[in-house]
Amino acid sequence: DAGVTQSPTHLIKTRGQQVTLRCSPKSGHDTVSWYQQALGQGPQFIFQYYEEEERQRGNFPDRFSGHQFPNYSSELNVNALLLGDSALYLCASSYGPGELFFGEGSRLTVL
Amino acid sequence: DAKTTQPNSMESNEEEPVHLPCNHSTISGTDYIHWYRQLPSQGPEYVIHGLTSNVNNRMASLAIAEDRKSSTLILHRATLRDAAVYYCIRTPSNTGNQFYFGTGTSLTVIP
């Protein structure tokens, strides 16, 4: 049983570009959450998707958007990249409000 | 806003018990306490959670103070694999699993 898988694992972008990160949840899970983790910090909640809708959002600007597909997989999009967007982006899945299972993350570097 | 306080770092000798403290003095009656840990180069993983009474599972024990203003995660015999950052998270029962992580406690296990 595959756990949470994320792609790509690493990527480099330049300021102003756009990026899309992808997440496949653990089998049987219907809820996907996204977190941003800067170096040396704890993960920060970006938003959560359930039934293809954004259910709750953390303190992130509209440049951060997402989508959940009918098969429960999800994408995180970030527009107009800033240097400060460089971070590890973590996807977590759950069955409803249950225990979170995290992927290993996508490491984004913005130059 | 994590609303929990943890020491930045702790050390333990291998095969000895470890007590990781967490202060959540502003906790309300329906807030849960969750513990996750993050091993190097991995996403966080669930450890344990509780509401009022002490909880045990195969990984650890959670001792919650009678006034619920603090809790302690107990690893009964630390192994080298337990070296990780441990996060104590409080969540209102009506927000499901949208977690707000702090900076956690970095546990070093000495062989």
mmCIF file of C-alpha atoms in Angstrom:
data_model
loop_
_atom_site.group_PDB
_atom_site.id
_atom_site.type_symbol
_atom_site.label_atom_id
_atom_site.label_comp_id
_atom_site.label_asym_id
_atom_site.label_seq_id
_atom_site.Cartn_x
_atom_site.Cartn_y
_atom_site.Cartn_z
ATOM 1 C CA ASP A 1 0.000 0.000 0.000
ATOM 2 C CA ALA A 2 1.697 3.182 -1.188
ATOM 3 C CA GLY A 3 1.678 6.054 1.215
ATOM 4 C CA VAL A 4 1.442 9.697 0.244
ATOM 5 C CA THR A 5 3.468 10.415 -2.867
ATOM 6 C CA GLN A 6 4.588 13.858 -4.014
ATOM 7 C CA SER A 7 6.192 15.107 -7.186
ATOM 8 C CA PRO A 8 8.578 16.498 -8.092
ATOM 9 C CA THR A 9 10.950 15.888 -5.187
ATOM 10 C CA HIS A 10 13.161 18.863 -6.041
ATOM 11 C CA LEU A 11 12.783 21.798 -8.374
ATOM 12 C CA ILE A 12 14.382 25.162 -9.046
ATOM 13 C CA LYS A 13 12.483 28.200 -10.316
ATOM 14 C CA THR A 14 13.243 31.880 -10.778
ATOM 15 C CA ARG A 15 11.401 34.812 -9.280
ATOM 16 C CA GLY A 16 8.120 35.600 -10.996
ATOM 17 C CA GLN A 17 7.613 32.098 -12.364
ATOM 18 C CA GLN A 18 4.776 29.765 -11.490
ATOM 19 C CA VAL A 19 5.029 26.266 -10.026
ATOM 20 C CA THR A 20 2.687 23.286 -9.691
ATOM 21 C CA LEU A 21 3.272 20.571 -7.120
ATOM 22 C CA ARG A 22 1.369 17.284 -7.097
ATOM 23 C CA CYS A 23 0.199 14.905 -4.394
ATOM 24 C CA SER A 24 -1.391 11.468 -4.428
ATOM 25 C CA PRO A 25 -3.017 10.582 -1.110
ATOM 26 C CA LYS A 26 -2.752 7.310 0.739
ATOM 27 C CA SER A 27 -5.248 4.730 -0.475
ATOM 28 C CA GLY A 28 -8.640 5.225 1.187
ATOM 29 C CA HIS A 29 -8.006 8.842 2.153
ATOM 30 C CA ASP A 30 -10.323 11.611 0.964
ATOM 31 C CA THR A 31 -8.778 14.751 2.483
ATOM 32 C CA VAL A 32 -5.570 16.480 1.419
ATOM 33 C CA SER A 33 -3.740 19.220 3.306
ATOM 34 C CA TRP A 34 -0.757 21.264 2.188
ATOM 35 C CA TYR A 35 1.978 22.680 4.416
ATOM 36 C CA GLN A 36 4.998 24.903 3.824
ATOM 37 C CA GLN A 37 8.120 24.262 5.881
ATOM 38 C CA ALA A 38 10.944 26.793 5.830
ATOM 39 C CA LEU A 39 14.385 25.707 6.967
ATOM 40 C CA GLY A 40 14.533 25.260 10.738
ATOM 41 C CA GLN A 41 10.817 25.927 11.199
ATOM 42 C CA GLY A 42 7.778 23.781 11.784
ATOM 43 C CA PRO A 43 5.313 23.157 8.953
ATOM 44 C CA GLN A 44 2.841 25.972 8.318
ATOM 45 C CA PHE A 45 -0.712 25.122 7.231
ATOM 46 C CA ILE A 46 -1.587 26.423 3.758
ATOM 47 C CA PHE A 47 -5.002 24.878 3.036
ATOM 48 C CA GLN A 48 -7.042 21.701 3.111
ATOM 49 C CA TYR A 49 -9.195 20.108 0.410
ATOM 50 C CA TYR A 50 -12.157 17.797 0.878
ATOM 51 C CA GLU A 51 -14.714 16.800 -1.753
ATOM 52 C CA GLU A 52 -12.830 18.905 -4.318
ATOM 53 C CA GLU A 53 -13.331 22.102 -2.337
ATOM 54 C CA GLU A 54 -11.030 24.186 -0.180
ATOM 55 C CA ARG A 55 -12.316 23.631 3.326
ATOM 56 C CA GLN A 56 -9.990 25.835 5.348
ATOM 57 C CA ARG A 57 -7.063 28.116 4.618
ATOM 58 C CA GLY A 58 -4.112 29.317 6.641
ATOM 59 C CA ASN A 59 -2.482 32.736 6.470
ATOM 60 C CA PHE A 60 -1.194 32.543 2.898
ATOM 61 C CA PRO A 61 -1.798 34.995 0.023
ATOM 62 C CA ASP A 62 -3.966 34.283 -3.002
ATOM 63 C CA ARG A 63 -0.828 33.468 -4.995
ATOM 64 C CA PHE A 64 -1.180 30.062 -3.369
ATOM 65 C CA SER A 65 -4.019 28.072 -4.858
ATOM 66 C CA GLY A 66 -4.945 24.458 -5.102
ATOM 67 C CA HIS A 67 -7.177 21.870 -6.582
ATOM 68 C CA GLN A 68 -8.451 18.443 -5.663
ATOM 69 C CA PHE A 69 -9.476 15.979 -8.338
ATOM 70 C CA PRO A 70 -12.259 13.350 -8.226
ATOM 71 C CA ASN A 71 -9.669 10.665 -7.447
ATOM 72 C CA TYR A 72 -8.674 12.732 -4.358
ATOM 73 C CA SER A 73 -5.245 13.671 -5.706
ATOM 74 C CA SER A 74 -4.314 17.308 -5.373
ATOM 75 C CA GLU A 75 -2.195 20.089 -6.818
ATOM 76 C CA LEU A 76 -0.671 23.135 -5.186
ATOM 77 C CA ASN A 77 -0.016 26.121 -7.457
ATOM 78 C CA VAL A 78 2.097 29.109 -6.547
ATOM 79 C CA ASN A 79 2.139 32.133 -8.873
ATOM 80 C CA ALA A 80 4.588 35.035 -9.073
ATOM 81 C CA LEU A 81 7.225 33.223 -7.061
ATOM 82 C CA LEU A 82 9.228 35.156 -4.477
ATOM 83 C CA LEU A 83 12.562 34.265 -2.955
ATOM 84 C CA GLY A 84 10.723 33.682 0.336
ATOM 85 C CA ASP A 85 8.674 30.893 -1.226
ATOM 86 C CA SER A 86 11.754 28.667 -1.120
ATOM 87 C CA ALA A 87 10.778 25.855 1.229
ATOM 88 C CA LEU A 88 9.801 22.224 1.592
ATOM 89 C CA TYR A 89 6.167 21.758 0.583
ATOM 90 C CA LEU A 90 4.490 18.890 2.373
ATOM 91 C CA CYS A 91 1.287 17.156 1.436
ATOM 92 C CA ALA A 92 -0.681 15.231 4.050
ATOM 93 C CA SER A 93 -3.700 13.016 3.552
ATOM 94 C CA SER A 94 -6.304 11.711 5.955
ATOM 95 C CA TYR A 95 -9.666 10.048 6.055
ATOM 96 C CA GLY A 96 -11.792 12.983 7.117
ATOM 97 C CA PRO A 97 -10.474 14.547 10.354
ATOM 98 C CA GLY A 98 -8.321 11.556 11.244
ATOM 99 C CA GLU A 99 -4.590 11.099 11.635
ATOM 100 C CA LEU A 100 -2.457 12.891 9.051
ATOM 101 C CA PHE A 101 -0.083 10.922 6.840
ATOM 102 C CA PHE A 102 2.623 13.086 5.284
ATOM 103 C CA GLY A 103 4.615 12.654 2.114
ATOM 104 C CA GLU A 104 8.331 13.354 1.967
ATOM 105 C CA GLY A 105 7.784 16.725 0.372
ATOM 106 C CA SER A 106 8.787 18.759 -2.649
ATOM 107 C CA ARG A 107 11.820 20.978 -2.134
ATOM 108 C CA LEU A 108 11.356 24.271 -4.010
ATOM 109 C CA THR A 109 14.247 26.653 -4.526
ATOM 110 C CA VAL A 110 13.499 30.105 -5.947
ATOM 111 C CA LEU A 111 16.475 31.994 -7.402
ATOM 112 C CA ASP B 1 -0.631 30.355 16.069
ATOM 113 C CA ALA B 2 0.708 27.196 17.695
ATOM 114 C CA LYS B 3 -0.239 28.208 21.257
ATOM 115 C CA THR B 4 2.084 25.569 22.727
ATOM 116 C CA THR B 5 5.545 25.962 24.250
ATOM 117 C CA GLN B 6 8.259 23.331 24.038
ATOM 118 C CA PRO B 7 11.990 23.341 24.801
ATOM 119 C CA ASN B 8 14.084 23.861 21.679
ATOM 120 C CA SER B 9 16.222 20.797 22.259
ATOM 121 C CA MET B 10 16.759 17.816 24.557
ATOM 122 C CA GLU B 11 19.236 14.969 24.839
ATOM 123 C CA SER B 12 18.772 11.418 26.007
ATOM 124 C CA ASN B 13 20.941 8.360 26.336
ATOM 125 C CA GLU B 14 20.009 5.354 24.265
ATOM 126 C CA GLU B 15 17.726 2.831 25.983
ATOM 127 C CA GLU B 16 16.708 5.318 28.680
ATOM 128 C CA PRO B 17 13.240 6.870 29.019
ATOM 129 C CA VAL B 18 12.631 10.343 27.593
ATOM 130 C CA HIS B 19 10.083 12.844 28.855
ATOM 131 C CA LEU B 20 9.267 15.609 26.370
ATOM 132 C CA PRO B 21 7.275 18.446 27.962
ATOM 133 C CA CYS B 22 4.705 20.730 26.359
ATOM 134 C CA ASN B 23 2.984 23.744 27.850
ATOM 135 C CA HIS B 24 -0.476 24.715 26.622
ATOM 136 C CA SER B 25 -1.702 26.935 29.442
ATOM 137 C CA THR B 26 -4.472 28.583 27.358
ATOM 138 C CA ILE B 27 -6.052 25.290 26.308
ATOM 139 C CA SER B 28 -9.832 25.127 26.223
ATOM 140 C CA GLY B 29 -11.981 22.229 27.339
ATOM 141 C CA THR B 30 -12.480 20.727 23.887
ATOM 142 C CA ASP B 31 -8.950 21.100 22.518
ATOM 143 C CA TYR B 32 -7.091 17.907 21.665
ATOM 144 C CA ILE B 33 -3.343 17.460 22.131
ATOM 145 C CA HIS B 34 -1.526 15.794 19.245
ATOM 146 C CA TRP B 35 2.113 14.799 18.966
ATOM 147 C CA TYR B 36 3.894 14.337 15.658
ATOM 148 C CA ARG B 37 7.572 13.797 15.014
ATOM 149 C CA GLN B 38 9.741 14.526 12.010
ATOM 150 C CA LEU B 39 12.771 12.389 11.322
ATOM 151 C CA PRO B 40 15.562 13.905 9.227
ATOM 152 C CA SER B 41 14.640 14.319 5.552
ATOM 153 C CA GLN B 42 11.122 12.972 6.078
ATOM 154 C CA GLY B 43 7.642 14.371 6.521
ATOM 155 C CA PRO B 44 6.117 14.420 10.014
ATOM 156 C CA GLU B 45 4.553 11.232 11.353
ATOM 157 C CA TYR B 46 1.812 10.744 13.913
ATOM 158 C CA VAL B 47 2.860 9.678 17.393
ATOM 159 C CA ILE B 48 -0.129 9.960 19.707
ATOM 160 C CA HIS B 49 -3.036 12.183 20.703
ATOM 161 C CA GLY B 50 -5.360 12.679 23.658
ATOM 162 C CA LEU B 51 -8.022 14.863 25.238
ATOM 163 C CA THR B 52 -8.122 14.416 29.004
ATOM 164 C CA SER B 53 -6.812 11.102 30.227
ATOM 165 C CA ASN B 54 -3.439 9.494 29.693
ATOM 166 C CA VAL B 55 -2.990 7.529 26.489
ATOM 167 C CA ASN B 56 -0.691 4.703 25.493
ATOM 168 C CA ASN B 57 0.184 3.170 22.149
ATOM 169 C CA ARG B 58 3.021 1.086 20.767
ATOM 170 C CA MET B 59 5.171 4.147 20.114
ATOM 171 C CA ALA B 60 4.755 6.229 23.251
ATOM 172 C CA SER B 61 2.652 7.363 26.185
ATOM 173 C CA LEU B 62 0.978 10.724 26.629
ATOM 174 C CA ALA B 63 0.514 12.057 30.144
ATOM 175 C CA ILE B 64 -1.883 15.011 30.389
ATOM 176 C CA ALA B 65 -1.896 17.121 33.547
ATOM 177 C CA GLU B 66 -5.099 17.205 35.550
ATOM 178 C CA ASP B 67 -5.641 20.902 34.720
ATOM 179 C CA ARG B 68 -4.745 20.148 31.056
ATOM 180 C CA LYS B 69 -2.340 23.078 30.930
ATOM 181 C CA SER B 70 0.597 20.834 30.168
ATOM 182 C CA SER B 71 1.385 17.395 28.846
ATOM 183 C CA THR B 72 4.374 15.088 28.522
ATOM 184 C CA LEU B 73 5.249 12.688 25.744
ATOM 185 C CA ILE B 74 7.047 9.663 27.133
ATOM 186 C CA LEU B 75 9.299 7.431 25.058
ATOM 187 C CA HIS B 76 9.926 4.434 27.284
ATOM 188 C CA ARG B 77 13.282 3.368 25.824
ATOM 189 C CA ALA B 78 14.914 5.806 23.438
ATOM 190 C CA THR B 79 16.583 4.345 20.369
ATOM 191 C CA LEU B 80 18.757 6.075 17.788
ATOM 192 C CA ARG B 81 15.780 5.997 15.433
ATOM 193 C CA ASP B 82 13.863 8.236 17.863
ATOM 194 C CA ALA B 83 16.171 11.176 17.096
ATOM 195 C CA ALA B 84 13.765 13.660 15.536
ATOM 196 C CA VAL B 85 11.935 16.942 16.020
ATOM 197 C CA TYR B 86 8.845 16.380 18.182
ATOM 198 C CA TYR B 87 5.868 18.690 17.740
ATOM 199 C CA CYS B 88 3.139 19.211 20.324
ATOM 200 C CA ILE B 89 -0.014 20.597 18.694
ATOM 201 C CA ARG B 90 -3.307 21.641 20.208
ATOM 202 C CA THR B 91 -6.405 21.619 18.043
ATOM 203 C CA PRO B 92 -9.964 22.665 18.794
ATOM 204 C CA SER B 93 -12.311 19.749 18.299
ATOM 205 C CA ASN B 94 -14.317 21.670 15.689
ATOM 206 C CA THR B 95 -11.403 22.353 13.334
ATOM 207 C CA GLY B 96 -10.637 18.763 12.501
ATOM 208 C CA ASN B 97 -7.025 18.217 11.561
ATOM 209 C CA GLN B 98 -5.863 21.653 10.347
ATOM 210 C CA PHE B 99 -2.749 21.655 12.478
ATOM 211 C CA TYR B 100 -0.630 24.642 13.491
ATOM 212 C CA PHE B 101 2.892 23.435 14.239
ATOM 213 C CA GLY B 102 5.382 25.318 16.392
ATOM 214 C CA THR B 103 9.154 24.843 16.164
ATOM 215 C CA GLY B 104 9.100 21.652 18.245
ATOM 216 C CA THR B 105 11.773 19.962 20.366
ATOM 217 C CA SER B 106 14.813 18.519 18.649
ATOM 218 C CA LEU B 107 15.674 15.256 20.419
ATOM 219 C CA THR B 108 19.222 13.948 20.245
ATOM 220 C CA VAL B 109 19.785 10.327 21.305
ATOM 221 C CA ILE B 110 23.304 9.571 22.497
ATOM 222 C CA PRO B 111 24.602 6.026 21.889
#
